[in-house]
Tab-separated table of C-alpha atoms in Angstrom:
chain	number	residue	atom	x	y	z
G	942	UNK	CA	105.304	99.317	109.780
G	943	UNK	CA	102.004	100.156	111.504
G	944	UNK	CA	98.933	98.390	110.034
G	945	UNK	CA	95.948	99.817	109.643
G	946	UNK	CA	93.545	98.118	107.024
G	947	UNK	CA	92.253	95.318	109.160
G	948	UNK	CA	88.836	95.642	107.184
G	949	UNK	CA	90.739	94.404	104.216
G	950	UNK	CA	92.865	91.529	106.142
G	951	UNK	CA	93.397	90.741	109.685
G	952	UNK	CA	97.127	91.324	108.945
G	953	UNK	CA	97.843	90.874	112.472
G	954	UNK	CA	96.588	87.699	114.132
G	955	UNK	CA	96.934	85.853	117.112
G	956	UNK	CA	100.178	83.410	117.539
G	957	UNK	CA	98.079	80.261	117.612
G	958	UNK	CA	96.840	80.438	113.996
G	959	UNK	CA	99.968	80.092	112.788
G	960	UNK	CA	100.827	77.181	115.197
G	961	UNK	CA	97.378	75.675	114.049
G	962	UNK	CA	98.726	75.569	110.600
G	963	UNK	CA	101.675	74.418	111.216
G	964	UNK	CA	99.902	71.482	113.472
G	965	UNK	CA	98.008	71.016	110.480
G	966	UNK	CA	100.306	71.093	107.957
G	967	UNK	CA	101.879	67.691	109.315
G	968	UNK	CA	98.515	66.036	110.507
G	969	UNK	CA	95.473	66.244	108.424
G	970	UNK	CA	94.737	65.289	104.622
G	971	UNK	CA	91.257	66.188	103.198
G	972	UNK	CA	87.598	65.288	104.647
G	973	UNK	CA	85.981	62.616	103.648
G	974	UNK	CA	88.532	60.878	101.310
G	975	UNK	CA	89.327	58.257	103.377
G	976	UNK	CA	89.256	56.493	106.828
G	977	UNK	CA	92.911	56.299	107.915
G	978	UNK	CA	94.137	59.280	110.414
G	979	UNK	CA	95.382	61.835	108.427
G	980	UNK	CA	91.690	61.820	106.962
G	981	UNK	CA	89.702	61.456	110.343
G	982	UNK	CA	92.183	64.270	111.373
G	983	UNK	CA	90.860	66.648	108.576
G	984	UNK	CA	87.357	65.250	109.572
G	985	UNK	CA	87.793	66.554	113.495
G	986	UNK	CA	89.263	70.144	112.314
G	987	UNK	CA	86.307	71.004	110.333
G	988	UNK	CA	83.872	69.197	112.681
G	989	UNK	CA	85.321	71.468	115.702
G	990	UNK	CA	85.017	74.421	113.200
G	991	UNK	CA	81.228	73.996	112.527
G	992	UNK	CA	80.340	73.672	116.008
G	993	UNK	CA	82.760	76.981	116.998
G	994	UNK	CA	80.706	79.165	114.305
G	995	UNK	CA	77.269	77.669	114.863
G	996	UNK	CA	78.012	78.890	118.514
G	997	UNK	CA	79.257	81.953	117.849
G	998	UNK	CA	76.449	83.039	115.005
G	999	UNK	CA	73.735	81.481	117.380
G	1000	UNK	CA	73.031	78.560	114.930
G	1001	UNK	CA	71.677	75.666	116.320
G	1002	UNK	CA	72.380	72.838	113.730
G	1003	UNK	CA	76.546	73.321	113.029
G	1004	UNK	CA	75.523	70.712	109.928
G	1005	UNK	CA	74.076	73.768	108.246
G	1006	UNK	CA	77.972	75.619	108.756
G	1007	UNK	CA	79.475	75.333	105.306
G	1008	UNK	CA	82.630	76.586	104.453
G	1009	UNK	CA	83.496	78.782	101.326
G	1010	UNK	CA	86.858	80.453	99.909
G	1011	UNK	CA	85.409	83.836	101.306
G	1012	UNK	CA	81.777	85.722	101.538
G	1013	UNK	CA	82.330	86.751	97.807
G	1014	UNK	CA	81.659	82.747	97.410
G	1015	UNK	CA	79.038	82.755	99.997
G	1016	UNK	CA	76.846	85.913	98.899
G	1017	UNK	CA	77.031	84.384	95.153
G	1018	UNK	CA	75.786	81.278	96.408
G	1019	UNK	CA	73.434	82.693	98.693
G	1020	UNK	CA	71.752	84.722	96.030
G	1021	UNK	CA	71.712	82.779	93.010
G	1022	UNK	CA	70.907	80.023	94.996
G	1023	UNK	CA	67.871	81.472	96.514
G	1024	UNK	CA	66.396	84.329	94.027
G	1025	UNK	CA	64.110	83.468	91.361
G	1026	UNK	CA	64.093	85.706	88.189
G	1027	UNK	CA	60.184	86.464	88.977
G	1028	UNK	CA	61.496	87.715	92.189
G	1029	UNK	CA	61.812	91.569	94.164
G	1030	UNK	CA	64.925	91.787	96.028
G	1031	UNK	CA	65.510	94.728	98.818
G	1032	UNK	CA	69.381	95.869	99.126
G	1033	UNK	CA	70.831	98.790	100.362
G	1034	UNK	CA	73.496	101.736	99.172
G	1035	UNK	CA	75.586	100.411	101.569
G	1036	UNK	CA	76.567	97.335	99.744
G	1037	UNK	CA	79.983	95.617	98.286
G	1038	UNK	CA	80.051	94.490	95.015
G	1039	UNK	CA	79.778	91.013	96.010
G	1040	UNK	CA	76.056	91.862	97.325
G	1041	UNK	CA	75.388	94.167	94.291
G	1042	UNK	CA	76.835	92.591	91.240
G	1043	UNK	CA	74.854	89.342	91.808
G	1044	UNK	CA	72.269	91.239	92.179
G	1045	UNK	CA	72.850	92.989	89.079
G	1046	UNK	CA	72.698	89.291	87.420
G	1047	UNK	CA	69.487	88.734	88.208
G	1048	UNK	CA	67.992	91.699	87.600
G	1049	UNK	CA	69.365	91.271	84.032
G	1050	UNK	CA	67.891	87.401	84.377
G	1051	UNK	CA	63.977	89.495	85.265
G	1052	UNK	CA	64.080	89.676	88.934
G	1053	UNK	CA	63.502	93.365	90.323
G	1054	UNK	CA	65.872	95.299	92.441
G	1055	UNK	CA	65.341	98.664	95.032
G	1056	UNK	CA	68.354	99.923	96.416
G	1057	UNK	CA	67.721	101.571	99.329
G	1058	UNK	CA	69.522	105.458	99.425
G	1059	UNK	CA	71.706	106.490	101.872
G	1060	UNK	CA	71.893	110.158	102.880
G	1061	UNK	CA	75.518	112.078	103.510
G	1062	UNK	CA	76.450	110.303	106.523
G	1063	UNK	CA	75.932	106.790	104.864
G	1064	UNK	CA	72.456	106.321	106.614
G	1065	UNK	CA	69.608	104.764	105.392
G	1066	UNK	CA	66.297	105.008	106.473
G	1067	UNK	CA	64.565	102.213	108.149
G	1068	UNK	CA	61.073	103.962	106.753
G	1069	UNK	CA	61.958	103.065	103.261
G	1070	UNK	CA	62.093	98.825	104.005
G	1071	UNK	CA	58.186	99.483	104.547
G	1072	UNK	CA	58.131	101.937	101.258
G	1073	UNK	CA	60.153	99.180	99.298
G	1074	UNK	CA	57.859	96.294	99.520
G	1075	UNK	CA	55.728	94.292	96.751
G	1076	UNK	CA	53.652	91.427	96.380
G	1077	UNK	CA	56.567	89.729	94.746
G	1078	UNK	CA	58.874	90.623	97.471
G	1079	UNK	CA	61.288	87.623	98.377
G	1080	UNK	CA	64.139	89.041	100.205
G	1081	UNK	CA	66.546	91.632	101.986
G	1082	UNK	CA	70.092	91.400	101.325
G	1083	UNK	CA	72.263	93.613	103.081
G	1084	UNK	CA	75.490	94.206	104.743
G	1085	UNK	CA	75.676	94.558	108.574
G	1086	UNK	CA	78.670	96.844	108.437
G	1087	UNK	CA	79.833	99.043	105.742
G	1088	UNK	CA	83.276	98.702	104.842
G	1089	UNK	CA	83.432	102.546	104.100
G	1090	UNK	CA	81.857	104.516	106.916
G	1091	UNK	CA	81.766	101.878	109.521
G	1092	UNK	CA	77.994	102.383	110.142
G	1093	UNK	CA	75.954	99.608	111.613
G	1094	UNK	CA	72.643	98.527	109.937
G	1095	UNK	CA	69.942	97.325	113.004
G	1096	UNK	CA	69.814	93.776	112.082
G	1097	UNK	CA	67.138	93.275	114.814
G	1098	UNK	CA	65.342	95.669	113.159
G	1099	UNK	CA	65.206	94.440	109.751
G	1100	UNK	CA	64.719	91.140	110.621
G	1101	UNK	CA	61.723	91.807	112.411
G	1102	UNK	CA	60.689	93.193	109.191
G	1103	UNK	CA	61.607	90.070	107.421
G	1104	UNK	CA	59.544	87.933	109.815
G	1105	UNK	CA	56.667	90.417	109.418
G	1106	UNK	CA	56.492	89.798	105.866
G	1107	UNK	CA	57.384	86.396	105.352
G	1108	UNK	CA	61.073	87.470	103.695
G	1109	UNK	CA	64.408	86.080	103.505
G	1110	UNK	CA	67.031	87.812	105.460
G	1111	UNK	CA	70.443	87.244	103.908
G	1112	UNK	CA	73.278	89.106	105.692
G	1113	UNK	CA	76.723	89.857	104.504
G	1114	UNK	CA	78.699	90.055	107.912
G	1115	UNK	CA	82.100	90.476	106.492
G	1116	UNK	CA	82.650	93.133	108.276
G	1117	UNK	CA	80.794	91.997	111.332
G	1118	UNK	CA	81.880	88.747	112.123
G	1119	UNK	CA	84.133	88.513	115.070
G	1120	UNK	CA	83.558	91.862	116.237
G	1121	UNK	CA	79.790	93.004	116.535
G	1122	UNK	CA	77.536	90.080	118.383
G	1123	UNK	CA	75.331	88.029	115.564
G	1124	UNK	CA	72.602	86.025	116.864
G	1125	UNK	CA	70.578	84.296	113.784
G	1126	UNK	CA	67.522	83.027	115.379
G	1127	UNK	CA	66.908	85.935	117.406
G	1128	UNK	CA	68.038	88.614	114.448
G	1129	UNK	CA	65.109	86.424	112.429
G	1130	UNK	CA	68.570	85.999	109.998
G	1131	UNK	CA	68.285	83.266	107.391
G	1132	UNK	CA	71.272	82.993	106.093
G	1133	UNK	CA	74.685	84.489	106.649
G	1134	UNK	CA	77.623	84.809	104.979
G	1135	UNK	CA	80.858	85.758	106.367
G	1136	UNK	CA	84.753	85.718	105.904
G	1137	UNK	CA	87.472	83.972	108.231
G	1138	UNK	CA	90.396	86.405	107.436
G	1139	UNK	CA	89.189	89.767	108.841
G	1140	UNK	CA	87.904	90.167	112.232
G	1141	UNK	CA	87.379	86.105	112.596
G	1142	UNK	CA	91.426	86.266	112.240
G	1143	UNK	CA	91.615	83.165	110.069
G	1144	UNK	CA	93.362	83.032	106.800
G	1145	UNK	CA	92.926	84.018	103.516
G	1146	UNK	CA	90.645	81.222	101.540
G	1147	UNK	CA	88.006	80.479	104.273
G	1148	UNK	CA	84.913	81.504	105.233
G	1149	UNK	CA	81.164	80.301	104.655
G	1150	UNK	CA	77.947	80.488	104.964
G	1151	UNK	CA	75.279	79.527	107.772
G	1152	UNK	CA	71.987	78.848	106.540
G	1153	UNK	CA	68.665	78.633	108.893
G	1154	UNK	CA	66.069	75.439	109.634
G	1155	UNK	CA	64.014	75.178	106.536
G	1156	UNK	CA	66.030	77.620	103.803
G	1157	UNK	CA	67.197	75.170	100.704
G	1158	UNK	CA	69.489	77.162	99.117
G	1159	UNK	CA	70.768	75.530	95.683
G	1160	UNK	CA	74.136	74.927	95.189
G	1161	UNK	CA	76.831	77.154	92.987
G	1162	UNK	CA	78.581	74.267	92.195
G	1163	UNK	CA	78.239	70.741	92.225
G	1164	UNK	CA	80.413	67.351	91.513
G	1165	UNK	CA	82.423	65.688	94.471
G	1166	UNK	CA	81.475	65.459	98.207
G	1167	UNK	CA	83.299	62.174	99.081
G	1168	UNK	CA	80.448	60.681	99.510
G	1169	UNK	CA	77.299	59.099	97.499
G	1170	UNK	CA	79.590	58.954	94.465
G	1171	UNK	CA	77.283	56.500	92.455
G	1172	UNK	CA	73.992	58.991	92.429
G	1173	UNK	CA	73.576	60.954	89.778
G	1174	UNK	CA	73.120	64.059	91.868
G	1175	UNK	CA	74.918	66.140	93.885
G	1176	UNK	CA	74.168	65.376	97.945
G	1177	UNK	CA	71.243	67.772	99.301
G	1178	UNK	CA	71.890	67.548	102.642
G	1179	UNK	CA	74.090	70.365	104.551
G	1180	UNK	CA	77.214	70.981	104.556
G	1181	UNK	CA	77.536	68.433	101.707
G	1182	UNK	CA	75.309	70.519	99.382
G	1183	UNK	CA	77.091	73.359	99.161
G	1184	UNK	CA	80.708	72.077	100.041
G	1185	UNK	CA	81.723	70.029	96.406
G	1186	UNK	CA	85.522	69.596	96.485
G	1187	UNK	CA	87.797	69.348	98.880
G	1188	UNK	CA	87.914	71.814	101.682
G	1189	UNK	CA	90.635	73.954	102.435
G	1190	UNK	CA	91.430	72.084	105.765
G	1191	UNK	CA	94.569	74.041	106.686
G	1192	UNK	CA	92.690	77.412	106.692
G	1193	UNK	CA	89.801	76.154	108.349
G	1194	UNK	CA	92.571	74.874	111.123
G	1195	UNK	CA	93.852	77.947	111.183
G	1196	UNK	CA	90.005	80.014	111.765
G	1197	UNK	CA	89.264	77.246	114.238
G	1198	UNK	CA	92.492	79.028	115.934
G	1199	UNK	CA	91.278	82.689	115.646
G	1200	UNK	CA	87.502	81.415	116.969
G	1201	UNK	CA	89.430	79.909	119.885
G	1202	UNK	CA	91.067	83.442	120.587
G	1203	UNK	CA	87.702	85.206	119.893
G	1204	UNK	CA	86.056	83.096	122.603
G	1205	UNK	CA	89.024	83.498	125.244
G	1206	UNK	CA	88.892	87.144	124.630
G	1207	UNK	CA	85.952	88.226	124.215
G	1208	UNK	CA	83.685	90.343	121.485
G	1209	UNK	CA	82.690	93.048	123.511
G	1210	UNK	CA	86.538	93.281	124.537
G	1211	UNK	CA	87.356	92.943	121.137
G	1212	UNK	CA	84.594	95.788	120.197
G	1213	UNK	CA	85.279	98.109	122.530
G	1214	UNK	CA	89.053	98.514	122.176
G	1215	UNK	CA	88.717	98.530	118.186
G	1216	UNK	CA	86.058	101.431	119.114
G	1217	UNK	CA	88.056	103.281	121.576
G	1218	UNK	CA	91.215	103.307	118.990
G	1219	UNK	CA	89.053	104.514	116.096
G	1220	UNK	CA	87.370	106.890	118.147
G	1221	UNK	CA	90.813	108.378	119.810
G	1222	UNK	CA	92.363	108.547	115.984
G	1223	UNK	CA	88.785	110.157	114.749
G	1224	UNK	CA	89.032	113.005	117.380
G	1225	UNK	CA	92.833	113.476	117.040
G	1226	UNK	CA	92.443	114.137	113.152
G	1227	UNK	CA	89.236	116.371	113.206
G	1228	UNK	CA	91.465	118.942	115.250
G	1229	UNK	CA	93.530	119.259	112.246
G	1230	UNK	CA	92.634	121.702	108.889
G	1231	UNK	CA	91.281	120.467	105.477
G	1232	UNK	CA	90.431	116.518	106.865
G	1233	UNK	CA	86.945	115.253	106.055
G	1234	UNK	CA	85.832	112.284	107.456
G	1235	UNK	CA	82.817	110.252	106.615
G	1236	UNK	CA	80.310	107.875	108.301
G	1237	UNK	CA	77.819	108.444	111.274
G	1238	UNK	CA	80.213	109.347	114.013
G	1239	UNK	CA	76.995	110.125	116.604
G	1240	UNK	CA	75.662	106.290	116.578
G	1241	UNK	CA	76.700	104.433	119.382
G	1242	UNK	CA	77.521	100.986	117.997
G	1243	UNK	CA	80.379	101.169	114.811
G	1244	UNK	CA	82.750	98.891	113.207
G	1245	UNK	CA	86.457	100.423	113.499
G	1246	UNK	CA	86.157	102.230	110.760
G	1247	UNK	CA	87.742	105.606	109.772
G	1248	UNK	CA	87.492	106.896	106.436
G	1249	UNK	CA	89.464	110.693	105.566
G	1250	UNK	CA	90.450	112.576	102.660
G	1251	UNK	CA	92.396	115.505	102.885
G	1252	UNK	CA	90.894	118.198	100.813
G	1253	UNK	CA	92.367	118.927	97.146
G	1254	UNK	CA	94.330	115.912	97.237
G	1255	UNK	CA	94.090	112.451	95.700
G	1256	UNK	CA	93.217	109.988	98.323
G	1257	UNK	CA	95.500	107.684	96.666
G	1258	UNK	CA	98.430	109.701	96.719
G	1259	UNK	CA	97.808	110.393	100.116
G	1260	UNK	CA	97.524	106.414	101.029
G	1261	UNK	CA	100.928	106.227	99.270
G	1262	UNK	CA	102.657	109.121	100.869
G	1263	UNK	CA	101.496	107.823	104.191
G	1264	UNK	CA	103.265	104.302	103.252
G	1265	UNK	CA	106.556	105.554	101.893
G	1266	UNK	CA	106.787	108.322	104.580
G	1267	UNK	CA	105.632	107.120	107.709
G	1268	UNK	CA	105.204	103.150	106.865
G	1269	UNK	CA	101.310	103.478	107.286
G	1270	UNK	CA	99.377	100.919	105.714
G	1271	UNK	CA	96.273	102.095	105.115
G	1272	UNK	CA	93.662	101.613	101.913
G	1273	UNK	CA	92.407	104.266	99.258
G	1274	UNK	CA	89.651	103.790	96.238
G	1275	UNK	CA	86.539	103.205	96.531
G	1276	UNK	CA	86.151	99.393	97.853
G	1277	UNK	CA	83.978	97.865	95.861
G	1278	UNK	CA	81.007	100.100	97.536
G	1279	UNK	CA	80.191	102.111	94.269
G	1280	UNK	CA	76.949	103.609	95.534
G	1281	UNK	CA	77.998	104.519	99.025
G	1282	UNK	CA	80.698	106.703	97.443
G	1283	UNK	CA	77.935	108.038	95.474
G	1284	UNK	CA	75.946	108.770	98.577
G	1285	UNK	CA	78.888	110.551	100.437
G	1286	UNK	CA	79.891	112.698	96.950
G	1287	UNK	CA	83.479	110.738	96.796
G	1288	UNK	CA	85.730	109.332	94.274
G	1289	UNK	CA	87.465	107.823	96.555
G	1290	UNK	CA	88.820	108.193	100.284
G	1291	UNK	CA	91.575	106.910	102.389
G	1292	UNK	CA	90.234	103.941	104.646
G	1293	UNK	CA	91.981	103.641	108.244
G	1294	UNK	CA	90.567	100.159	109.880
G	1295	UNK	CA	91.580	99.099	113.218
G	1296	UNK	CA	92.776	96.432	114.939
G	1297	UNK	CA	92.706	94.682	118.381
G	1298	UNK	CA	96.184	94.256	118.150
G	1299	UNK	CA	96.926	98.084	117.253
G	1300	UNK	CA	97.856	100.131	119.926
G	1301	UNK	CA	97.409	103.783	120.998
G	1302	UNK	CA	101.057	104.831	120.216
G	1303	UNK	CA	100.053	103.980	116.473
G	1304	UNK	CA	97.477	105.733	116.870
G	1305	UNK	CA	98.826	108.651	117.791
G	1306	UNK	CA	101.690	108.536	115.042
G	1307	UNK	CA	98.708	108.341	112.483
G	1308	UNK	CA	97.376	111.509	113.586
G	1309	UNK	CA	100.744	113.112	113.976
G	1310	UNK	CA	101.028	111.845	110.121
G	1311	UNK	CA	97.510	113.052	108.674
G	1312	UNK	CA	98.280	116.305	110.550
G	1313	UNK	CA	101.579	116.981	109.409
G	1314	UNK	CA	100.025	115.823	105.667
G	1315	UNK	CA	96.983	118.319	105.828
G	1316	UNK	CA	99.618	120.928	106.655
G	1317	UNK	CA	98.766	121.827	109.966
C-alpha cells in the first residue's frame, strides 16, 4: 500500500508516538482529578504539551494552549466564541466547512459575511481585504493552507491588515501546522486553531487552539474543570476556560511525541522534502494526456498538495481504481471546500497529499499509475 492522503491523516507517523501511547497507556489517569501519580502523570504530559506548541506557534504564555478533539472543535469555538451577531466577518473561498458553516450560523443569527473570490488557480486577491472592510468589521477568518490546491495565504500579510484595522485574526492552520513556520505575535495572529493528527503527526482526537494576550474568547462548552467545583461558573482563566471535561491525555501523549520529532527534524526539512515529492509527482503527471491539475503551481511556498482529474472520468472512480489496482490511497470529492471547487469549475477531483515519510519510488509508481490511467 502506498499512502498518499496525508492532508486527511498523518497515516504514517514516527515510531515514538506509538511508544508514547503505549508509555501512557500504563502511566497517566486524567488532569486534575486527583493528586496521586497516575494524576500528576497526566498533569506533566499535557503541561510538556502546552509548552511544545506555545514554542512551536511562537506563543508566549503555553497557559493560553488549550486542547480540543480537532480544529473542527477549535474553529467552532473560536467563532462563536468571539463573533457577535451585530458583527462583519471577512473569510475567504478557500475555506473548509468548519470555517464556513459557523460562519453560516451567524450570519443566520445577523452578523454579515464577505467571502472573498478566488480566481481559477485558487487565488485570492490581497486587494479585496481593503475592498471588504466596514465600520462593523470584527474579524478575518481564514485558512493558511487550502486543503484542495495547496496554495498558501500570506499570513504576514493579512495580519498586518488586521493590526491596521484593529481586527481579529483567527487562522485555521490545519493544514499548516507542522509543516509551514507559524509565528503568532509576529503574523499579528490572534488566535489559532489547529489539528494534532496531520502534519503535527499526533493522533486522531487532539488538537486545540492558541489564543493571544488580551482575546477572551467564550467557551463552547462549559461544566467540569477539576477545579473550583463549588462556583457557580465555569473557570475563566486559560486553558481551564475552554478545556471542560477530561482531556484526552493519551493523544495529547502521543502529539507531545510527533512535536518531539518535529523539533529533532526540522520544518524546513520537513517542508522541503514534502515540496520536492509533490513537485517531482506534479511534473511527472503533466507529461501525460487528459490530466488537469489545479492550484498555483508558480508560487514558491505550497503545502504538499496535488490535486488531478483525468478528463471525462469520475474522480471517484478514478480514486477507487487507483486503490484496487495499484493499492494507492489517495482522496476524491470535494473536501468540505464547497466554494473553492466552485472557483476551479469542479465537482470533484482526486487529492494526492504527501508525506515526509513517502518516498520517491512511490512517487514514481503514482505517476506510472495516473499515466497508465489517462491512457498514455
Amino acid at each position: 500500500m502506498i499512502y498518499f492522503d496525508a492532508a486527511a491523516t498523518s497515516f504514517l507517523k514516527p515510531n515514538e508516538v506509538r511508544q508514547a501511547m503505549d508509555r501512557a497507556f500504563d502511566t497517566v489517569s486524567s488532569v486534575g482529578r486527583g493528586a496521586h501519580p497516575p494524576a500528576l502523570a497526566a498533569g506533566r504530559t499535557v503541561l510538556r504539551c502546552r509548552e511544545q506548541i506555545a514554542a512551536l506557534f511562537g506563543l508566549p504564555d503555553p497557559s493560553h494552549v488549550c486542547f480540543m478533539h480537532n480544529a473542527t472543535e477549535a474553529l467552532n469555538t473560536a467563532i462563536f466564541g468571539l463573533i457577535d451577531p451585530e458583527d462583519h466577518v471577512i473569510t475567504t473561498a478557500l475555506e473548509h466547512n468548519s470555517v464556513l458553516r459557523p460562519l453560516y450560523c451567524m450570519e443566520e443569527a445577523g452578523a454579515e459575511l464577505t467571502v472573498l473570490p478566488a480566481d481559477e488557480k485558487g487565488r485570492i486577491s490581497f486587494m479585496d481585504f481593503e475592498a471588504a472592510l466596514q465600520p462593523n468589521t470584527r474579524a478575518v477568518v481564514c485558512t493558511h493552507a487550502s486543503n484542495v490546491t495547496g496554495n498558501v495565504l500570506d499570513l504576514q500579510r493579512i495580519g498586518t491588515f488586521c493590526r491596521k484595522h484593529d481586527l481579529l485574526f483567527i487562522v485555521d492552520a490545519a493544514q499548516s501546522a507542522g509543516t509551514l513556520e507559524i509565528d503568532m505575535q509576529k503574523q499579528g495572529i490572534s488566535v489559532l486553531c489547529f489539528t494534532g493528527h496531520k502534519g503535527l503527526f499526533g493522533p486522531q482526537g487532539t488538537g486545540g487552539i492558541c489564543v493571544s494576550e488580551g482575546v477572551f474568547v467564550r467557551p463552547l462548552k462549559v461544566g467540569g474543570s477539576g477545579a473550583h467545583s463549588f462556583d457557580r461558573y465555569h473557570p475563566y482563566q486559560y486553558p481551564d476556560a475552554l478545556e471542560a471535561g477530561t482531556l484526552n491525555v493519551l493523544g495529547i501523549a502521543g502529539l507531545s511525541a510527533g512535536l518531539d520529532f518535529i523539533e529533532r527534524v526540522g520544518i524546513a526539512a520537513i517542508h522541503e522534502k514534502e515540496d520536492r515529492l509533490a513537485r517531482r509527482f506534479c511534473e511527472g503527471i503533466i507529461q501525460c494526456p487528459n490530466v488537469l491539475v489545479y492550484g498555483d503551481w508558480d508560487a514558491p511556498i505550497r503545502t504538499a498538495i496535488v490535486s488531478i482529474n483525468l478528463a471525462g472520468e469520475d474522480a471517484g472512480a478514478v480514486a477507487d481504481a487507483l486503490a484496487q489496482d495499484y493499492g494507492i490511497c489517495t482522496r476524491a470529492g470535494a473536501h468540505c471546500a464547497p466554494r473553492m471547487h466552485d472557483a476551479l469549475g469542479t465537482d470533484g477531483l482526486v487529492r494526492f497529499s504527501f508525506s515526509y515519510f513517502n518516498t520517491e519510488e512511490e512517487v514514481d509508481r503514482a505517476v506510472r499509475a495516473v499515466c497508465e490511467l489517462a491512457g498514455g
